[in-house]
PDB file of C-alpha atoms in Angstrom:
ATOM      1  CA  MET A   1      97.754  71.471  88.726  1.00 40.00           C
ATOM      2  CA  VAL A   2      99.066  74.788  89.901  1.00 38.00           C
ATOM      3  CA  LEU A   3      97.446  77.699  91.677  1.00 39.00           C
ATOM      4  CA  HIS A   4      97.421  81.309  90.704  1.00 40.00           C
ATOM      5  CA  TYR A   5      96.698  83.713  93.528  1.00 37.00           C
ATOM      6  CA  PHE A   6      96.955  86.904  92.453  1.00 36.00           C
ATOM      7  CA  SER A   7      98.400  85.725  90.490  1.00 39.00           C
ATOM      8  CA  ILE A   8      95.634  86.220  90.397  1.00 36.00           C
ATOM      9  CA  CYS A   9      96.338  85.190  89.588  1.00 39.00           C
ATOM     10  CA  LEU A  10      97.014  89.527  91.979  1.00 35.00           C
ATOM     11  CA  PHE A  11      99.804  90.597  92.414  1.00 35.00           C
ATOM     12  CA  PHE A  12      96.878  92.164  94.735  1.00 33.00           C
ATOM     13  CA  MET A  13     101.710  95.349  97.653  1.00 28.00           C
ATOM     14  CA  LEU A  14     100.984  97.740 100.313  1.00 27.00           C
ATOM     15  CA  GLY A  15     101.175 101.273  98.980  1.00 29.00           C
ATOM     16  CA  THR A  16     102.320 102.076  95.482  1.00 30.00           C
ATOM     17  CA  SER A  17     106.075 101.748  95.785  1.00 32.00           C
ATOM     18  CA  ILE A  18     108.039  98.511  95.630  1.00 37.00           C
ATOM     19  CA  SER A  19     110.498  98.631  98.521  1.00 37.00           C
ATOM     20  CA  VAL A  20     112.183  95.562  99.920  1.00 37.00           C
ATOM     21  CA  SER A  21     114.755  97.115 102.248  1.00 39.00           C
ATOM     22  CA  SER A  22     112.661  96.902 105.444  1.00 52.00           C
ATOM     23  CA  GLN A  23     112.020  93.170 105.245  1.00 64.00           C
ATOM     24  CA  GLU A  24     114.112  90.059 104.986  1.00 79.00           C
ATOM     25  CA  SER A  25     115.881  89.395 101.702  1.00 91.00           C
ATOM     26  CA  TRP A  26     114.173  87.610  98.849  1.00 94.00           C
ATOM     27  CA  SER A  27     115.065  83.942  98.339  1.00 91.00           C
ATOM     28  CA  GLN A  28     115.498  83.095  94.667  1.00 91.00           C
ATOM     29  CA  GLU A  29     113.483  79.954  93.950  1.00 92.00           C
ATOM     30  CA  LYS A  30     113.800  79.407  90.201  1.00 93.00           C
ATOM     31  CA  THR A  31     115.084  80.935  86.985  1.00 95.00           C
ATOM     32  CA  ILE A  32     113.444  79.720  83.781  1.00 95.00           C
ATOM     33  CA  ASP A  33     113.605  81.445  80.376  1.00 91.00           C
ATOM     34  CA  ASN A  34     115.269  84.433  82.063  1.00 93.00           C
ATOM     35  CA  ILE A  35     112.271  84.727  84.416  1.00 97.00           C
ATOM     36  CA  ARG A  36     113.510  85.003  88.005  1.00 97.00           C
ATOM     37  CA  ALA A  37     111.106  83.918  90.742  1.00 96.00           C
ATOM     38  CA  TYR A  38     111.560  84.781  94.428  1.00 96.00           C
ATOM     39  CA  SER A  39     109.721  84.304  97.718  1.00 92.00           C
ATOM     40  CA  ARG A  40     109.958  85.340 101.358  1.00 91.00           C
ATOM     41  CA  MET A  41     107.749  85.301 104.426  1.00 85.00           C
ATOM     42  CA  LYS A  42     105.693  88.465 104.581  1.00 85.00           C
ATOM     43  CA  SER A  43     106.717  90.645 107.492  1.00 83.00           C
ATOM     44  CA  GLY A  44     104.500  89.988 110.532  1.00 80.00           C
ATOM     45  CA  LYS A  45     102.450  87.325 108.730  1.00 79.00           C
ATOM     46  CA  ASP A  46     102.446  83.524 108.490  1.00 78.00           C
ATOM     47  CA  TYR A  47     102.253  83.418 104.689  1.00 79.00           C
ATOM     48  CA  TYR A  48     104.574  84.216 101.808  1.00 86.00           C
ATOM     49  CA  GLU A  49     104.908  87.019  99.328  1.00 92.00           C
ATOM     50  CA  TYR A  50     106.208  86.449  95.822  1.00 94.00           C
ATOM     51  CA  ARG A  51     108.221  88.308  93.211  1.00 96.00           C
ATOM     52  CA  THR A  52     109.019  87.689  89.558  1.00 97.00           C
ATOM     53  CA  VAL A  53     111.218  89.784  87.266  1.00 98.00           C
ATOM     54  CA  PHE A  54     111.908  89.436  83.548  1.00 98.00           C
ATOM     55  CA  THR A  55     112.648  91.471  80.435  1.00 97.00           C
ATOM     56  CA  VAL A  56     110.755  91.327  77.175  1.00 97.00           C
ATOM     57  CA  LYS A  57     110.841  93.056  73.797  1.00 96.00           C
ATOM     58  CA  SER A  58     107.418  94.625  73.438  1.00 96.00           C
ATOM     59  CA  SER A  59     105.492  97.859  73.182  1.00 96.00           C
ATOM     60  CA  PHE A  60     105.442  99.820  76.447  1.00 97.00           C
ATOM     61  CA  ARG A  61     101.831 100.908  75.984  1.00 96.00           C
ATOM     62  CA  GLY A  62     100.809  97.421  74.873  1.00 96.00           C
ATOM     63  CA  ALA A  63     102.188  95.843  78.053  1.00 97.00           C
ATOM     64  CA  VAL A  64     100.475  98.390  80.298  1.00 98.00           C
ATOM     65  CA  ASP A  65      97.156  97.906  78.506  1.00 96.00           C
ATOM     66  CA  LEU A  66      97.416  94.108  78.718  1.00 97.00           C
ATOM     67  CA  VAL A  67      98.049  94.003  82.470  1.00 97.00           C
ATOM     68  CA  PHE A  68      95.211  96.496  83.055  1.00 98.00           C
ATOM     69  CA  ASP A  69      92.804  94.369  80.993  1.00 97.00           C
ATOM     70  CA  ILE A  70      91.220  92.469  83.897  1.00 97.00           C
ATOM     71  CA  ALA A  71      88.571  90.724  81.800  1.00 97.00           C
ATOM     72  CA  ASN A  72      91.338  89.117  79.724  1.00 95.00           C
ATOM     73  CA  PHE A  73      93.140  87.567  82.724  1.00 96.00           C
ATOM     74  CA  LYS A  74      91.422  84.228  82.196  1.00 95.00           C
ATOM     75  CA  ASN A  75      93.126  83.915  78.802  1.00 92.00           C
ATOM     76  CA  TRP A  76      96.688  83.953  80.160  1.00 92.00           C
ATOM     77  CA  LEU A  77      96.772  83.556  83.952  1.00 91.00           C
ATOM     78  CA  PRO A  78      97.221  79.875  84.937  1.00 86.00           C
ATOM     79  CA  ASN A  79      94.073  78.265  86.329  1.00 88.00           C
ATOM     80  CA  CYS A  80      92.130  81.530  86.195  1.00 94.00           C
ATOM     81  CA  VAL A  81      88.713  80.277  85.097  1.00 96.00           C
ATOM     82  CA  GLU A  82      86.821  83.549  85.440  1.00 97.00           C
ATOM     83  CA  SER A  83      87.834  87.213  85.299  1.00 98.00           C
ATOM     84  CA  LYS A  84      85.694  90.293  84.914  1.00 98.00           C
ATOM     85  CA  VAL A  85      85.345  93.982  85.671  1.00 98.00           C
ATOM     86  CA  ILE A  86      82.646  94.462  88.285  1.00 97.00           C
ATOM     87  CA  ARG A  87      82.667  98.227  88.103  1.00 97.00           C
ATOM     88  CA  LYS A  88      84.642 100.915  86.263  1.00 97.00           C
ATOM     89  CA  VAL A  89      85.411 103.636  88.782  1.00 97.00           C
ATOM     90  CA  SER A  90      87.378 105.795  86.339  1.00 97.00           C
ATOM     91  CA  GLY A  91      89.687 105.439  83.363  1.00 96.00           C
ATOM     92  CA  THR A  92      92.484 104.330  85.675  1.00 98.00           C
ATOM     93  CA  VAL A  93      90.602 102.588  88.506  1.00 98.00           C
ATOM     94  CA  LEU A  94      88.521  99.385  88.282  1.00 97.00           C
ATOM     95  CA  LEU A  95      86.901  96.907  90.649  1.00 98.00           C
ATOM     96  CA  GLY A  96      87.799  93.446  89.363  1.00 98.00           C
ATOM     97  CA  TYR A  97      86.965  89.834  90.226  1.00 98.00           C
ATOM     98  CA  THR A  98      88.702  86.535  89.481  1.00 97.00           C
ATOM     99  CA  VAL A  99      88.192  82.847  90.220  1.00 97.00           C
ATOM    100  CA  THR A 100      91.185  80.520  90.377  1.00 90.00           C
ATOM    101  CA  GLU A 101      90.883  76.745  90.146  1.00 90.00           C
ATOM    102  CA  ALA A 102      92.601  74.935  93.042  1.00 82.00           C
ATOM    103  CA  PRO A 103      93.757  71.300  93.188  1.00 76.00           C
ATOM    104  CA  TRP A 104      91.680  68.784  95.134  1.00 77.00           C
ATOM    105  CA  PRO A 105      90.911  68.799  98.019  1.00 78.00           C
ATOM    106  CA  ALA A 106      91.156  72.583  98.231  1.00 79.00           C
ATOM    107  CA  SER A 107      88.218  74.717  97.106  1.00 86.00           C
ATOM    108  CA  ASP A 108      88.556  77.209  94.283  1.00 91.00           C
ATOM    109  CA  ARG A 109      89.654  80.688  95.373  1.00 89.00           C
ATOM    110  CA  ASP A 110      88.077  83.944  94.320  1.00 93.00           C
ATOM    111  CA  ALA A 111      89.172  87.537  94.805  1.00 94.00           C
ATOM    112  CA  ALA A 112      87.636  90.982  94.502  1.00 96.00           C
ATOM    113  CA  PHE A 113      90.097  93.835  94.174  1.00 97.00           C
ATOM    114  CA  ILE A 114      90.597  97.476  93.233  1.00 98.00           C
ATOM    115  CA  VAL A 115      92.971  97.929  90.293  1.00 98.00           C
ATOM    116  CA  THR A 116      94.766 101.268  89.945  1.00 98.00           C
ATOM    117  CA  LYS A 117      96.914 102.247  86.973  1.00 98.00           C
ATOM    118  CA  ARG A 118      99.440 104.967  87.761  1.00 98.00           C
ATOM    119  CA  LYS A 119     102.179 106.659  85.758  1.00 98.00           C
ATOM    120  CA  GLU A 120     105.174 106.687  88.095  1.00 98.00           C
ATOM    121  CA  LYS A 121     107.690 108.195  85.669  1.00 97.00           C
ATOM    122  CA  GLU A 122     107.829 108.887  81.948  1.00 97.00           C
ATOM    123  CA  ASN A 123     109.145 105.348  81.380  1.00 97.00           C
ATOM    124  CA  CYS A 124     107.342 103.520  84.190  1.00 98.00           C
ATOM    125  CA  TYR A 125     103.776 102.534  85.066  1.00 98.00           C
ATOM    126  CA  SER A 126     102.553 100.661  88.117  1.00 98.00           C
ATOM    127  CA  ILE A 127      99.327  98.681  88.250  1.00 98.00           C
ATOM    128  CA  THR A 128      98.321  98.073  91.856  1.00 98.00           C
ATOM    129  CA  MET A 129      95.760  95.474  92.914  1.00 97.00           C
ATOM    130  CA  GLU A 130      94.372  95.799  96.432  1.00 97.00           C
ATOM    131  CA  GLY A 131      92.023  93.154  97.761  1.00 95.00           C
ATOM    132  CA  LYS A 132      88.495  94.280  98.621  1.00 96.00           C
ATOM    133  CA  ALA A 133      87.076  91.016  99.938  1.00 93.00           C
ATOM    134  CA  ASN A 134      83.822  92.593 101.132  1.00 95.00           C
ATOM    135  CA  ASP A 135      83.064  94.557  97.977  1.00 96.00           C
ATOM    136  CA  TYR A 136      81.534  91.596  96.120  1.00 96.00           C
ATOM    137  CA  PRO A 137      79.091  88.967  97.470  1.00 97.00           C
ATOM    138  CA  LEU A 138      80.574  85.648  98.613  1.00 96.00           C
ATOM    139  CA  GLN A 139      80.083  82.920  96.013  1.00 96.00           C
ATOM    140  CA  LYS A 140      78.980  79.372  96.806  1.00 95.00           C
ATOM    141  CA  GLY A 141      81.815  76.836  96.685  1.00 93.00           C
ATOM    142  CA  LYS A 142      84.533  79.520  96.594  1.00 94.00           C
ATOM    143  CA  VAL A 143      86.992  80.571  99.297  1.00 90.00           C
ATOM    144  CA  ARG A 144      87.450  84.336  99.270  1.00 90.00           C
ATOM    145  CA  VAL A 145      91.091  85.486  99.297  1.00 88.00           C
ATOM    146  CA  HIS A 146      91.824  88.110 101.960  1.00 86.00           C
ATOM    147  CA  ASP A 147      94.720  90.521 102.525  1.00 88.00           C
ATOM    148  CA  TYR A 148      95.573  90.504  98.836  1.00 89.00           C
ATOM    149  CA  HIS A 149      98.038  93.133  97.590  1.00 93.00           C
ATOM    150  CA  ALA A 150      99.985  93.142  94.359  1.00 95.00           C
ATOM    151  CA  VAL A 151     101.891  95.476  92.084  1.00 97.00           C
ATOM    152  CA  TRP A 152     102.950  95.127  88.485  1.00 97.00           C
ATOM    153  CA  LYS A 153     105.788  97.512  87.656  1.00 98.00           C
ATOM    154  CA  ILE A 154     106.415  97.999  83.924  1.00 98.00           C
ATOM    155  CA  THR A 155     109.548  99.937  83.014  1.00 98.00           C
ATOM    156  CA  GLU A 156     110.704 100.833  79.529  1.00 98.00           C
ATOM    157  CA  LEU A 157     114.495 100.335  79.568  1.00 98.00           C
ATOM    158  CA  ALA A 158     114.824 101.300  75.900  1.00 97.00           C
ATOM    159  CA  PRO A 159     112.352 101.569  73.003  1.00 96.00           C
ATOM    160  CA  ASP A 160     110.361  98.292  72.903  1.00 94.00           C
ATOM    161  CA  ASN A 161     112.580  96.781  75.616  1.00 97.00           C
ATOM    162  CA  LEU A 162     110.780  96.348  78.936  1.00 98.00           C
ATOM    163  CA  GLU A 163     111.434  95.098  82.442  1.00 98.00           C
ATOM    164  CA  ILE A 164     108.343  93.696  84.132  1.00 98.00           C
ATOM    165  CA  GLU A 165     108.323  93.086  87.876  1.00 98.00           C
ATOM    166  CA  TYR A 166     105.465  91.580  89.864  1.00 97.00           C
ATOM    167  CA  ILE A 167     105.225  91.430  93.652  1.00 96.00           C
ATOM    168  CA  ALA A 168     102.225  89.951  95.450  1.00 92.00           C
ATOM    169  CA  SER A 169     101.059  88.681  98.797  1.00 88.00           C
ATOM    170  CA  PHE A 170      97.760  87.230  99.981  1.00 80.00           C
ATOM    171  CA  ASN A 171      96.222  85.321 102.828  1.00 76.00           C
ATOM    172  CA  PRO A 172      95.197  82.041 101.161  1.00 65.00           C
ATOM    173  CA  GLY A 173      92.804  81.022 103.928  1.00 62.00           C
ATOM    174  CA  LYS A 174      92.208  77.454 105.012  1.00 63.00           C
ATOM    175  CA  GLY A 175      92.145  74.316 102.927  1.00 60.00           C
ATOM    176  CA  ALA A 176      95.725  73.888 101.692  1.00 64.00           C
ATOM    177  CA  PRO A 177      99.060  73.792 103.564  1.00 67.00           C
ATOM    178  CA  ASN A 178     101.486  76.692 103.209  1.00 69.00           C
ATOM    179  CA  TRP A 179     104.166  74.597 101.473  1.00 69.00           C
ATOM    180  CA  MET A 180     101.694  73.451  98.801  1.00 76.00           C
ATOM    181  CA  ILE A 181     100.557  77.003  98.175  1.00 77.00           C
ATOM    182  CA  LYS A 182     104.140  78.288  97.989  1.00 82.00           C
ATOM    183  CA  ASN A 183     105.226  75.656  95.464  1.00 82.00           C
ATOM    184  CA  SER A 184     102.079  76.117  93.413  1.00 81.00           C
ATOM    185  CA  VAL A 185     102.323  79.904  93.346  1.00 85.00           C
ATOM    186  CA  ILE A 186     105.978  79.840  92.276  1.00 90.00           C
ATOM    187  CA  GLU A 187     105.096  77.486  89.414  1.00 89.00           C
ATOM    188  CA  ALA A 188     102.124  79.654  88.515  1.00 86.00           C
ATOM    189  CA  ARG A 189     104.176  82.856  88.557  1.00 90.00           C
ATOM    190  CA  ILE A 190     106.694  81.344  86.136  1.00 94.00           C
ATOM    191  CA  LYS A 191     103.896  80.096  83.905  1.00 94.00           C
ATOM    192  CA  SER A 192     101.962  83.367  83.991  1.00 93.00           C
ATOM    193  CA  SER A 193     105.127  85.291  83.063  1.00 95.00           C
ATOM    194  CA  GLN A 194     105.660  82.950  80.109  1.00 96.00           C
ATOM    195  CA  ASN A 195     102.011  83.378  79.116  1.00 96.00           C
ATOM    196  CA  LEU A 196     102.261  87.157  79.415  1.00 96.00           C
ATOM    197  CA  ILE A 197     105.268  87.177  77.085  1.00 96.00           C
ATOM    198  CA  LYS A 198     103.349  85.030  74.574  1.00 95.00           C
ATOM    199  CA  GLU A 199     100.270  87.254  74.833  1.00 95.00           C
ATOM    200  CA  LEU A 200     102.365  90.362  74.230  1.00 95.00           C
ATOM    201  CA  LYS A 201     103.949  88.778  71.170  1.00 92.00           C
ATOM    202  CA  LYS A 202     100.543  87.710  69.856  1.00 89.00           C
ATOM    203  CA  ARG A 203      99.247  91.281  70.164  1.00 85.00           C
ATOM    204  CA  GLU A 204     102.371  92.663  68.506  1.00 83.00           C
ATOM    205  CA  ASP A 205     101.945  90.273  65.579  1.00 82.00           C
ATOM    206  CA  SER A 206      98.218  90.913  65.110  1.00 75.00           C
TER     207      SER A 206
END
């Protein structure tokens, strides 16, 4: 059983730009179905951050709408058993919540986060997820994820030809060793990318 910590699941990056020059280089972990997965220790922290990159033939607007659809996360993010919008702040800003199933003996993780959709360029949107651990009551039997930052970057390379990049880091808390979390998150990031591609295709065909 794999974990998704956004993952959540969320990706939930500091700031709105995706810059990797000031930290150590990414280590490529796996490439499956043209999905490249990377990891590295987060600067100044004792946990990892993660990155996946892939291309897909799909509608630009459809991909942006899908990633911004927080309530639908549970239908394609691995081990996400609950996802919902707690509050709609505006048309481009939401407060979201997810629960991710964790393997025994670890407790399930949950996360509360602000989601911001931003048009970076004519052919590029970013969807930033910033953890807000104290903005939703703690839930019994769940371990709240702290220091969660993530960014989805969706770039239209050509009509209906997209590059999707996801970078995320989070403090997983206690209950599972770092190596287990790293391996699980890498597996989950590959799986969630595959699921995202399938979900995009399903929407295109409907």
